[in-house]
Amino acid sequence: MVKVSYNRLWKLLIDKGMHKYELKNKAKISGYNIAKLTNDENVTVDTLARVCLALNCTFDDVVEITGTEIPARHRHQKQMYGYQGAKGEVG
């Protein structure tokens, strides 16, 4: 799974003098999503879009990709899409 950080979001909130509960209300997102953001967990694009619309900003202003490489696909995904290695083996 790709790792993300929402530290940019929290800095933006501080700069705007806004609290998390105010963001929750303005963006019309759940407390569960605020908790996921707080813990740098994945949220939906819809959630990020609501946050950006509420704060009048872009995705780059609130999220940062912290992982340095794209993780390999899971074996079952390779099988599902018919990936074959150089020697014909699956996965």
Coordinates of N, CA and C in Angstrom, one line a residue:
M1 N 0.8 -1.2 0.0 CA 0.0 0.0 0.0 C 0.9 1.2 0.0
V2 N 0.5 2.2 -0.8 CA 1.2 3.5 -0.8 C 1.0 4.2 0.5
K3 N 2.1 4.8 1.0 CA 2.0 5.6 2.3 C 1.8 7.0 2.0
V4 N 0.9 7.7 2.7 CA 0.6 9.1 2.6 C 0.7 9.8 3.9
S5 N 0.9 11.1 3.9 CA 0.9 11.9 5.1 C 0.0 13.1 4.8
Y6 N -0.8 13.5 5.9 CA -1.6 14.6 5.8 C -1.1 15.8 6.6
N7 N 0.2 15.8 6.9 CA 0.8 16.9 7.7 C 0.6 18.2 7.0
R8 N 0.5 18.3 5.7 CA 0.2 19.5 5.0 C -1.2 20.0 5.3
L9 N -2.1 19.1 5.5 CA -3.5 19.5 5.9 C -3.5 20.2 7.2
W10 N -2.8 19.5 8.2 CA -2.8 20.1 9.6 C -2.1 21.4 9.6
K11 N -1.0 21.6 8.8 CA -0.4 22.9 8.8 C -1.3 23.9 8.2
L12 N -2.0 23.6 7.1 CA -3.0 24.5 6.5 C -4.1 24.9 7.5
L13 N -4.5 23.9 8.3 CA -5.6 24.3 9.3 C -5.0 25.2 10.3
I14 N -3.8 25.0 10.8 CA -3.2 26.0 11.7 C -3.0 27.4 11.1
D15 N -2.6 27.4 9.8 CA -2.4 28.7 9.2 C -3.8 29.4 9.0
K16 N -4.9 28.7 8.9 CA -6.2 29.3 8.7 C -6.9 29.5 10.1
G17 N -6.2 29.0 11.2 CA -6.8 29.1 12.5 C -8.1 28.3 12.7
M18 N -8.1 27.1 12.0 CA -9.2 26.3 12.0 C -9.0 25.0 12.8
H19 N -10.0 24.5 13.5 CA -9.9 23.2 14.2 C -10.4 22.1 13.4
K20 N -10.1 20.9 13.8 CA -10.5 19.7 13.1 C -12.1 19.6 13.0
Y21 N -12.7 19.9 14.1 CA -14.2 19.8 14.2 C -14.8 20.8 13.2
E22 N -14.1 22.0 13.0 CA -14.6 23.0 12.1 C -14.5 22.5 10.6
L23 N -13.4 21.8 10.4 CA -13.2 21.2 9.1 C -14.2 20.1 8.8
K24 N -14.4 19.3 9.8 CA -15.5 18.2 9.7 C -16.8 18.8 9.3
N25 N -17.2 19.9 10.0 CA -18.5 20.5 9.7 C -18.5 21.2 8.3
K26 N -17.5 21.9 8.0 CA -17.4 22.7 6.8 C -17.4 21.8 5.5
A27 N -16.5 20.7 5.7 CA -16.4 19.7 4.5 C -17.5 18.7 4.5
K28 N -18.3 18.6 5.6 CA -19.3 17.6 5.7 C -18.8 16.2 5.5
I29 N -17.8 15.9 6.4 CA -17.2 14.6 6.4 C -17.4 14.1 7.8
S30 N -17.2 12.8 8.0 CA -17.5 12.1 9.3 C -16.3 12.3 10.2
G31 N -16.6 12.1 11.5 CA -15.5 12.0 12.5 C -14.6 10.8 12.2
Y32 N -15.1 9.8 11.6 CA -14.3 8.6 11.2 C -13.3 9.0 10.2
N33 N -13.7 9.8 9.2 CA -12.7 10.3 8.2 C -11.7 11.2 8.8
I34 N -12.1 12.0 9.8 CA -11.1 12.9 10.5 C -10.1 12.0 11.2
A35 N -10.5 11.0 11.8 CA -9.6 10.1 12.5 C -8.7 9.4 11.5
K36 N -9.2 9.0 10.4 CA -8.3 8.3 9.4 C -7.3 9.3 8.9
L37 N -7.7 10.6 8.7 CA -6.7 11.6 8.2 C -5.7 11.8 9.3
T38 N -6.1 11.9 10.6 CA -5.2 12.1 11.7 C -4.2 11.0 11.8
N39 N -4.6 9.8 11.4 CA -3.7 8.6 11.5 C -2.9 8.3 10.2
D40 N -3.0 9.2 9.2 CA -2.4 9.1 7.9 C -2.8 7.8 7.2
E41 N -4.1 7.5 7.4 CA -4.7 6.3 6.7 C -5.3 6.8 5.4
N42 N -5.5 5.8 4.5 CA -6.1 6.1 3.2 C -7.6 6.5 3.4
V43 N -8.0 7.6 2.6 CA -9.4 8.0 2.6 C -9.8 8.1 1.1
T44 N -11.1 8.2 0.8 CA -11.5 8.2 -0.6 C -11.2 9.6 -1.2
V45 N -11.1 9.6 -2.5 CA -10.9 10.8 -3.3 C -12.1 11.8 -2.9
D46 N -13.3 11.3 -2.8 CA -14.4 12.1 -2.4 C -14.1 12.9 -1.1
T47 N -13.6 12.2 -0.1 CA -13.3 12.9 1.2 C -12.2 14.0 0.9
L48 N -11.2 13.6 0.2 CA -10.1 14.6 -0.1 C -10.7 15.8 -0.9
A49 N -11.6 15.5 -1.8 CA -12.2 16.6 -2.6 C -13.0 17.5 -1.7
R50 N -13.8 16.9 -0.8 CA -14.6 17.8 0.1 C -13.7 18.6 1.0
V51 N -12.6 18.1 1.5 CA -11.7 18.9 2.3 C -11.1 20.0 1.4
C52 N -10.7 19.7 0.2 CA -10.1 20.8 -0.6 C -11.1 21.8 -1.0
L53 N -12.4 21.5 -1.3 CA -13.4 22.5 -1.6 C -13.7 23.3 -0.3
A54 N -13.7 22.7 0.8 CA -13.9 23.5 2.1 C -12.8 24.5 2.4
L55 N -11.6 24.1 2.0 CA -10.4 24.9 2.3 C -9.9 25.7 1.1
N56 N -10.6 25.6 0.0 CA -10.3 26.3 -1.2 C -8.8 26.0 -1.6
C57 N -8.4 24.7 -1.7 CA -7.1 24.3 -2.0 C -7.1 23.1 -2.9
T58 N -5.9 22.6 -3.2 CA -5.8 21.5 -4.1 C -5.3 20.2 -3.3
F59 N -5.3 19.1 -3.9 CA -4.8 17.9 -3.3 C -3.4 18.0 -2.8
D60 N -2.5 18.7 -3.6 CA -1.1 18.8 -3.2 C -1.0 19.7 -1.9
D61 N -2.0 20.5 -1.6 CA -1.9 21.3 -0.4 C -2.2 20.5 0.8
V62 N -2.8 19.3 0.7 CA -3.2 18.6 1.9 C -2.6 17.2 2.0
V63 N -2.1 16.6 1.0 CA -1.6 15.2 1.0 C -0.2 15.2 0.4
E64 N 0.6 14.3 1.0 CA 2.0 14.1 0.5 C 2.2 12.6 0.4
I65 N 2.7 12.1 -0.7 CA 3.1 10.6 -0.8 C 4.4 10.5 -0.1
T66 N 4.5 9.6 0.9 CA 5.7 9.5 1.7 C 6.5 8.2 1.3
G67 N 5.8 7.3 0.7 CA 6.5 6.0 0.2 C 7.4 6.4 -1.0
T68 N 8.5 5.6 -1.1 CA 9.4 6.0 -2.2 C 9.3 5.0 -3.4
E69 N 8.5 4.0 -3.3 CA 8.3 3.1 -4.4 C 6.9 2.6 -4.5
I70 N 6.5 2.2 -5.7 CA 5.2 1.6 -5.9 C 5.3 0.2 -5.5
P71 N 4.4 -0.3 -4.5 CA 4.4 -1.7 -4.1 C 4.0 -2.6 -5.2
A72 N 4.6 -3.8 -5.2 CA 4.2 -4.8 -6.2 C 2.8 -5.2 -6.1
R73 N 2.2 -5.7 -7.2 CA 0.8 -6.1 -7.1 C 0.8 -7.5 -6.4
H74 N -0.4 -7.8 -5.8 CA -0.6 -9.0 -5.1 C -0.7 -10.1 -6.2
R75 N -0.3 -11.3 -5.8 CA -0.2 -12.5 -6.7 C -1.6 -12.7 -7.4
H76 N -2.7 -12.6 -6.6 CA -4.0 -12.9 -7.2 C -4.4 -11.8 -8.3
Q77 N -3.9 -10.6 -8.1 CA -4.1 -9.5 -9.1 C -3.4 -9.9 -10.4
K78 N -2.2 -10.4 -10.3 CA -1.4 -10.8 -11.5 C -2.1 -11.9 -12.2
Q79 N -2.6 -12.8 -11.4 CA -3.3 -14.0 -12.1 C -4.6 -13.5 -12.7
M80 N -5.3 -12.6 -12.1 CA -6.6 -12.1 -12.6 C -6.4 -11.3 -13.9
Y81 N -5.3 -10.6 -14.1 CA -5.0 -9.8 -15.3 C -4.2 -10.6 -16.3
G82 N -3.8 -11.8 -16.0 CA -3.1 -12.7 -16.9 C -1.7 -12.4 -17.1
Y83 N -1.0 -11.8 -16.1 CA 0.4 -11.4 -16.2 C 1.2 -12.7 -16.2
Q84 N 2.2 -12.8 -17.1 CA 3.1 -13.9 -17.1 C 4.5 -13.4 -17.2
G85 N 5.4 -14.0 -16.4 CA 6.8 -13.7 -16.4 C 7.5 -14.1 -17.6
A86 N 8.8 -13.9 -17.7 CA 9.6 -14.2 -18.9 C 9.6 -15.7 -19.2
K87 N 9.4 -16.5 -18.2 CA 9.5 -18.0 -18.4 C 8.0 -18.5 -18.5
G88 N 7.0 -17.7 -18.5 CA 5.7 -18.2 -18.6 C 5.0 -18.4 -17.3
E89 N 5.7 -18.3 -16.2 CA 5.1 -18.5 -14.9 C 4.2 -17.3 -14.5
V90 N 3.1 -17.6 -13.8 CA 2.2 -16.6 -13.4 C 2.7 -16.0 -12.1
G91 N 2.7 -14.6 -12.0 CA 3.0 -14.0 -10.7 C 4.4 -13.8 -10.5

